[in-house]
Short mmCIF file of C-alpha atoms and ligand atoms in Angstrom, two decimals:
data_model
loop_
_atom_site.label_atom_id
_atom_site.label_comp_id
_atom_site.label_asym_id
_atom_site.label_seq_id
_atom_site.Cartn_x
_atom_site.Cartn_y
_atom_site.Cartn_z
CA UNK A 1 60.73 42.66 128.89
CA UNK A 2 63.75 40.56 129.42
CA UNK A 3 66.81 42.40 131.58
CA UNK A 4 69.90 42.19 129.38
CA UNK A 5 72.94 39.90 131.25
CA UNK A 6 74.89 39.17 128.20
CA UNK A 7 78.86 39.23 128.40
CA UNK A 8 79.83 40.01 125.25
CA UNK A 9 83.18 38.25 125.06
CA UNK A 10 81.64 35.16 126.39
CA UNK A 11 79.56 35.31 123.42
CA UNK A 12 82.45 36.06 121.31
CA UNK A 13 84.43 33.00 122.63
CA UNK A 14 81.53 30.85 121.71
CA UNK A 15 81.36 32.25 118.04
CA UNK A 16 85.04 31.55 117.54
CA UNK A 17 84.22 28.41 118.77
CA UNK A 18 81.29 27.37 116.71
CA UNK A 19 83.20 29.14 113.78
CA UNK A 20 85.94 26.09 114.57
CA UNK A 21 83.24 23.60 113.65
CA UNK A 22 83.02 20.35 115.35
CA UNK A 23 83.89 21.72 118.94
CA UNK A 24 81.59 20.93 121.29
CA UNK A 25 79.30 18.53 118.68
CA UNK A 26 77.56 15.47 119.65
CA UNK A 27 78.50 12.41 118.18
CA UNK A 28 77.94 11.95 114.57
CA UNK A 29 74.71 10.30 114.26
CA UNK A 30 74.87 9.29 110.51
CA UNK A 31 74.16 12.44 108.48
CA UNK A 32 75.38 10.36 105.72
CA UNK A 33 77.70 10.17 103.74
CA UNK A 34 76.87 12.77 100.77
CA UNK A 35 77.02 15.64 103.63
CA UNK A 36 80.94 15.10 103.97
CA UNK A 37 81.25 16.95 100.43
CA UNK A 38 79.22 19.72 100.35
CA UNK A 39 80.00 22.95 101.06
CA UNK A 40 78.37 22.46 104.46
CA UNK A 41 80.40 19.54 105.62
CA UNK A 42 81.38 21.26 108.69
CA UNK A 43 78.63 22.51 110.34
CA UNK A 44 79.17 21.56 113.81
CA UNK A 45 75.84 19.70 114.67
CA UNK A 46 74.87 16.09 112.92
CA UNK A 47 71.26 15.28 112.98
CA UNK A 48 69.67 11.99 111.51
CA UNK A 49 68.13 11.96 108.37
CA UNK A 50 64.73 10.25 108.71
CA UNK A 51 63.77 7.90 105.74
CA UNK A 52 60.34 7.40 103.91
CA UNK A 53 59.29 10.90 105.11
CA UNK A 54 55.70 11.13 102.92
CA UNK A 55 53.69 14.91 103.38
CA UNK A 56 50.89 14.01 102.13
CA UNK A 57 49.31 17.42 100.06
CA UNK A 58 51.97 19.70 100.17
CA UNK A 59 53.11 21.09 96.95
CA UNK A 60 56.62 22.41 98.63
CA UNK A 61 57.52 18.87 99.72
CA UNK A 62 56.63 17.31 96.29
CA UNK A 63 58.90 19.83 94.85
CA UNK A 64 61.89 19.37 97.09
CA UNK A 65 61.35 15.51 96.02
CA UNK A 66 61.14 15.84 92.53
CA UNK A 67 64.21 18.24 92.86
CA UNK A 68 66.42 16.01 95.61
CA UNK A 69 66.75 18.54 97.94
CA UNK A 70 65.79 21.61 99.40
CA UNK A 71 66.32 25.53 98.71
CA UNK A 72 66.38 27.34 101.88
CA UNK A 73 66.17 31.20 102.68
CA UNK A 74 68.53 32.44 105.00
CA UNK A 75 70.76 35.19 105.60
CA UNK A 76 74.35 35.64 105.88
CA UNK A 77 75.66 38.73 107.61
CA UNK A 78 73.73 37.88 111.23
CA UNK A 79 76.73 36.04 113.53
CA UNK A 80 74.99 33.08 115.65
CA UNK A 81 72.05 33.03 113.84
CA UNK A 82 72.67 33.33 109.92
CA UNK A 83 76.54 34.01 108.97
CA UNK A 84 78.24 32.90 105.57
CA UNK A 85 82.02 32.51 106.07
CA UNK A 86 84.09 34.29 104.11
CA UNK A 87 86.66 32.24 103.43
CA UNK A 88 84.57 28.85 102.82
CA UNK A 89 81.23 29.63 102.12
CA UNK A 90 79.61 28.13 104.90
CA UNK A 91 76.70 29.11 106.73
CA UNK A 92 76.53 28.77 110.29
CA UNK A 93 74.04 30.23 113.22
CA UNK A 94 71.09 29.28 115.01
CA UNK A 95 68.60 29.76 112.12
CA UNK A 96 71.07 27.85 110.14
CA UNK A 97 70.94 24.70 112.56
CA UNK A 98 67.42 24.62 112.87
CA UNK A 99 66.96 24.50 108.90
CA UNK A 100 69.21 21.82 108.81
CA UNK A 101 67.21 19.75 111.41
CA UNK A 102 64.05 20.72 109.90
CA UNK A 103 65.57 19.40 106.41
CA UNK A 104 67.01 16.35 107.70
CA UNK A 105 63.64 15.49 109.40
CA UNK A 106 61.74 15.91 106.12
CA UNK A 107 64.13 13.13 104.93
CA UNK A 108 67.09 15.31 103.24
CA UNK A 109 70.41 15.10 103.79
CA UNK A 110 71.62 18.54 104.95
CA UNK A 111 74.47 18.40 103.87
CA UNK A 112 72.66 18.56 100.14
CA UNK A 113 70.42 22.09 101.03
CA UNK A 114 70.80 24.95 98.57
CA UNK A 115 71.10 27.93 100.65
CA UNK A 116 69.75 31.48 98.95
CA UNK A 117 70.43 34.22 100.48
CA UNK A 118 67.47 36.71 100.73
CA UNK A 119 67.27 40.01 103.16
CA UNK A 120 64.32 40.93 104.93
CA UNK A 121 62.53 42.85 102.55
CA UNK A 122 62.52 40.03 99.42
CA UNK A 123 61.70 37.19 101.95
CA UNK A 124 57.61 36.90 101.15
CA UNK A 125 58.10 37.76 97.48
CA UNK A 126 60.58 34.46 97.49
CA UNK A 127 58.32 32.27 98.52
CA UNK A 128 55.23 33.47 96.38
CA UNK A 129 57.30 32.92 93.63
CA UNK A 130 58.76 29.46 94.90
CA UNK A 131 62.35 31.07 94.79
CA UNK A 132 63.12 28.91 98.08
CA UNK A 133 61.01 26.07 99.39
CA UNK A 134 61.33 27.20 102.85
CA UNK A 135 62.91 30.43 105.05
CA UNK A 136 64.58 30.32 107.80
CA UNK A 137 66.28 34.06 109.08
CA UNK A 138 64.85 35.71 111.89
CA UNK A 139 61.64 35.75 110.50
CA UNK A 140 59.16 37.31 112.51
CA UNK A 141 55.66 35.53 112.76
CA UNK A 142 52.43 38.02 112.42
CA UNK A 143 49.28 38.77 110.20
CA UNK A 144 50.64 40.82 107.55
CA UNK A 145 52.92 38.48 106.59
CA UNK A 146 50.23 36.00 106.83
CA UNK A 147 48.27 37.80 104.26
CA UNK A 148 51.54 36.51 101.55
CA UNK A 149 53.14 33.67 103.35
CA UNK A 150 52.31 30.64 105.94
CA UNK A 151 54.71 30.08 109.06
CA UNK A 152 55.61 27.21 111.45
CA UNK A 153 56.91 27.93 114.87
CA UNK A 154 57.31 30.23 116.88
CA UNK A 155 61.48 28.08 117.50
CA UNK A 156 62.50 31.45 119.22
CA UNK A 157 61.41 34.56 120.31
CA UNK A 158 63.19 37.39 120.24
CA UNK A 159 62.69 41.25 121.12
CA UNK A 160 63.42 44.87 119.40
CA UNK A 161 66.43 46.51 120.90
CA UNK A 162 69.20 49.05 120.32
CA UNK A 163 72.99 49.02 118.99
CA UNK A 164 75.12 52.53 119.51
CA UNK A 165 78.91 52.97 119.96
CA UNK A 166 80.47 51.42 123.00
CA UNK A 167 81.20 54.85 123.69
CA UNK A 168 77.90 56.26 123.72
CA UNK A 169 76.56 57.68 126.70
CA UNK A 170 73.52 59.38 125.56
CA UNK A 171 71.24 56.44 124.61
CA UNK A 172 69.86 54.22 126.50
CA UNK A 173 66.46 53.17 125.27
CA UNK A 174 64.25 54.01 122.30
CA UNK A 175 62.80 56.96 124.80
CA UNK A 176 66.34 58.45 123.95
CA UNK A 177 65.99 57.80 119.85
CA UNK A 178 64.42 61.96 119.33
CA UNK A 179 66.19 63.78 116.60
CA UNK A 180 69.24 60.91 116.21
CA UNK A 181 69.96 58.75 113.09
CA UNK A 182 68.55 55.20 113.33
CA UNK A 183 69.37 52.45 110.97
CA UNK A 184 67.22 49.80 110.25
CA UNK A 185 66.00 47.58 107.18
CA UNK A 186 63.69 47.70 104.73
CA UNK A 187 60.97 45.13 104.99
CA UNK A 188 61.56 44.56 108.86
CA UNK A 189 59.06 44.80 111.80
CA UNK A 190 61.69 47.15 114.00
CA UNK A 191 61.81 49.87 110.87
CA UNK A 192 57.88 49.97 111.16
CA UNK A 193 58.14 50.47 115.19
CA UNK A 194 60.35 53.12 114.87
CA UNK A 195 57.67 54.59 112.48
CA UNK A 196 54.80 53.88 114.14
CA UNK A 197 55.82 54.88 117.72
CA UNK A 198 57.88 57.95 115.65
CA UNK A 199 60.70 57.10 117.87
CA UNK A 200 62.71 59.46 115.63
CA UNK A 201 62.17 61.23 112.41
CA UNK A 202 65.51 60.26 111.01
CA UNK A 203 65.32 57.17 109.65
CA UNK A 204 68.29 55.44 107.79
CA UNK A 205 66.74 52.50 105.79
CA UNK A 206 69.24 50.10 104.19
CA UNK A 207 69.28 46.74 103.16
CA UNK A 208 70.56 44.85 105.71
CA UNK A 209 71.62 44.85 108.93
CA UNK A 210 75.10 44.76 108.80
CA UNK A 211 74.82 47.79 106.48
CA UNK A 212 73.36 49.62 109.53
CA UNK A 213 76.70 48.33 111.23
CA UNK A 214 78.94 49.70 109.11
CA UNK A 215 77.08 53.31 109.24
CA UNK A 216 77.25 53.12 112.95
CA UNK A 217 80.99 52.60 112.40
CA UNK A 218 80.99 55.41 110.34
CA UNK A 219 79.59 57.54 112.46
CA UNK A 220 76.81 58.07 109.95
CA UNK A 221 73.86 57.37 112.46
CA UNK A 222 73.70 56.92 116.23
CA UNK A 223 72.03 53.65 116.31
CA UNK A 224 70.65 50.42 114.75
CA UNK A 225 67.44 49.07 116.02
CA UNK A 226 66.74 45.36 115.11
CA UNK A 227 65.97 41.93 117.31
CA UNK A 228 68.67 41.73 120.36
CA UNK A 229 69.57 37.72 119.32
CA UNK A 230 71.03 39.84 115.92
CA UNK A 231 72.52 43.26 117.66
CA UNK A 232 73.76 40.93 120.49
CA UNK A 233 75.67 38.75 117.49
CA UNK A 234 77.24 42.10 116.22
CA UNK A 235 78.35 43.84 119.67
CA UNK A 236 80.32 39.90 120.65
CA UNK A 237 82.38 40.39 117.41
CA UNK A 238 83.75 43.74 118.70
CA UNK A 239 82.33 44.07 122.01
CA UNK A 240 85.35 47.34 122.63
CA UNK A 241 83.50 49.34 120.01
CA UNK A 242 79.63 48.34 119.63
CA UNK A 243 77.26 47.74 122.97
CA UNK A 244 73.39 46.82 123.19
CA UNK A 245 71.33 48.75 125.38
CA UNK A 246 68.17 49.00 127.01
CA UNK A 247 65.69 46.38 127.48
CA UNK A 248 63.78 44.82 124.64
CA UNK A 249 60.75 46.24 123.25
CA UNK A 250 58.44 43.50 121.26
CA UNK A 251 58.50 40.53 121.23
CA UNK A 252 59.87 39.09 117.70
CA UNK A 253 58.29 35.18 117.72
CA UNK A 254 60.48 33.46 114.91
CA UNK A 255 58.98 31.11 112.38
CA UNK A 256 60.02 29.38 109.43
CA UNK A 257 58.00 31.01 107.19
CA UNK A 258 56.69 28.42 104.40
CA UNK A 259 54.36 29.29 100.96
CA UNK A 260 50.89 30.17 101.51
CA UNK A 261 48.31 27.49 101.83
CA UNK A 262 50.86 24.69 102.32
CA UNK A 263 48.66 23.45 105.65
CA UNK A 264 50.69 19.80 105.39
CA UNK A 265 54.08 20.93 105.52
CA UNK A 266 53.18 23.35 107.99
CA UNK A 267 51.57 20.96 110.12
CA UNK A 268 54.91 18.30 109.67
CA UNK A 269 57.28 21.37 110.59
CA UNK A 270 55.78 22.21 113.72
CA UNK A 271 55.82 18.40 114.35
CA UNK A 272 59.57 18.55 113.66
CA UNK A 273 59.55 21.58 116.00
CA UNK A 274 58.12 20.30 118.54
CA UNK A 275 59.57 17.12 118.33
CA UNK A 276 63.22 18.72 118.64
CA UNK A 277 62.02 20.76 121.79
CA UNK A 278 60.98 17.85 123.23
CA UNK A 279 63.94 15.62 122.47
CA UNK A 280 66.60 17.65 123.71
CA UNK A 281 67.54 18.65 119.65
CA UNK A 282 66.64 21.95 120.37
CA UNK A 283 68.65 22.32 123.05
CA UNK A 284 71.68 20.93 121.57
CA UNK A 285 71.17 23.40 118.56
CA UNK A 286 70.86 26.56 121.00
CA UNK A 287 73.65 25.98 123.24
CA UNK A 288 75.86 25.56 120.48
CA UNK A 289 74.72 28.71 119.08
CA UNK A 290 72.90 31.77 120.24
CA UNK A 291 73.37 29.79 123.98
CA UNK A 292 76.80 30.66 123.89
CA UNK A 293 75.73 33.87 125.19
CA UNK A 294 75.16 32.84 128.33
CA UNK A 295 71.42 33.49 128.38
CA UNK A 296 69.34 31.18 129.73
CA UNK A 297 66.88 29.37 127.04
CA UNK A 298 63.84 30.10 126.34
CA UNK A 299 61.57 27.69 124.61
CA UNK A 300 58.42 29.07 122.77
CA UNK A 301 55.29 27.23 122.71
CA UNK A 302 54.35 26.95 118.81
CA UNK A 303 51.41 28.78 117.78
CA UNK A 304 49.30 26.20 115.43
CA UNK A 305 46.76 27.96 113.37
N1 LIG B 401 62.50 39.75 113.19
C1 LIG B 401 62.33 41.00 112.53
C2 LIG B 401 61.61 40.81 111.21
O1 LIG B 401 61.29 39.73 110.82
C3 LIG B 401 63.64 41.71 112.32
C4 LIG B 401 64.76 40.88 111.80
C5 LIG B 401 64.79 40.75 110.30
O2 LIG B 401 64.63 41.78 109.60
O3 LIG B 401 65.03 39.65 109.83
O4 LIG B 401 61.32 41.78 110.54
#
């Protein structure tokens, strides 16, 4: 269990920040030149796209070659980690650096990925049916999932916790959850913990999470229960009316979840991940991202199977 020491505004600030683009970026290390159009020119991190990348035996990678570039699974309504602006399109977040790195390591430029946007309960069903090549969005590694899909990582681990009102005094941890309205998301490990451990009987199930968000707003239920690196994202962006609470309880190890049976690409992703935890790329990605939080970094130790 991790003690919570997050200042919200601090993490606030640093989304602002990261939402400005290039503050804060290392120099540009030759993304290339085709990046500079997209709609993904200004993602505030440049990484180097490797050349003569070869996988041997993995379908994914042959298709992403035939096709020229990548289609990625991500979301777009979690600040810091997966967040499509508005206004430009963009994505931007922790998930969506590390899928960039992870794309320009395999030899494309990302500046050319194809993001798809796919919630939490459509993310296995995509990749069976080759809807995205790869997904990166808070994915959370384990064996049921395993049964469908294939994962490299763990990149990050996060934990279950709780969003309620800034003004709520009545809960603070899921011992607290008995006869209130909790939100949570179809397809997600923290829905089936509030099950399991009947935490509550009434159980709001939507879509995604920042549907949960607007309920809470609402008033409609009392809390949303999902990773804290997501609820944490959330409370920054209006830290005088949302607040996290509690410690965490699981432990959500992320992967970048990858179609079944593609050992290769598997095995040259958790290269690439351990390669940028050992370079310092990791780093670079986190603090410019979910590190804005002030919380200290921790990096996982991937899980090869
Ligand atoms: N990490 C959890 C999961 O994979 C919750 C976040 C999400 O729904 O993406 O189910």
């Amino acid at each position: 269990m991790r003690i919570r020491t997050l200042a919200a505004g601090v993490l606030a600030a640093g989304l602002v920040l990261s939402a400005c683009g290039k503050e804060g970026s290392p120099a540009d290390n030759g993304e290339g030149g085709g990046g500079g159009d997209g709609d993904n020119a200004a993602a505030s991190l440049s990484y180097e796209v490797a050349s003569d990348v070869t996988v041997e035996g993995s379908p994914a990678f042959q298709t992403m070659t035939d096709r020229g570039n990548p289609i990625v699974g991500v979301k777009e309504d979690q600040p810091g980690l997966g967040e499509k602006d508005a206004m430009t399109g963009e994505f931007s977040g922790f998930d969506i650096e590390i899928a960039r790195m992870v794309t320009a390591r395999l030899g494309f430029d990302p500046g050319d990925i194809e993001y798809k946007v796919v919630p939490s309960a459509g993310r296995e069903q995509a990749l069976v049916n080759g809807d995205v090549d790869y997904y990166v969005g808070t994915y959370t590694i384990n064996d049921k999932r395993k049964e469908q899909v294939d994962f490299a990582g763990p990149y990050y681990v996060a934990g279950q916790s709780l969003l309620v009102s800034a003004d709520n005094e009545d809960i603070q941890s899921k011992d607290d959850l008995q006869g209130k309205a909790v939100c949570s998301v179809s397809g997600s490990t923290p829905i089936q913990r509030v099950r399991e451990q009947g935490l509550t009987e009434n159980i709001v199930e939507l879509q995604t999470y920042s549907q949960c968000v607007t309920q809470l707003h609402q008033g409609e239920v009392d809390a949303v229960t999902t990773d804290d690196a997501i609820l944490l994202g959330y409370a920054a962006q209006e830290p005088d009316a949302l607040k996290v609470v509690g410690d965490t309880f699981s432990d959500e190890p992320y992967g970048v979840g990858l179609p079944k049976g593609d050992d290769a690409l598997r095995e040259k992703v958790n290269d690439i991940l351990q390669d940028a935890m050992d370079d310092g790329t990791w780093q670079e990605i986190y603090d410019a991202t979910l590190g804005k939080s002030g919380i200290e970094a921790e990096m996982p130790t991937i899980e090869r199977y």
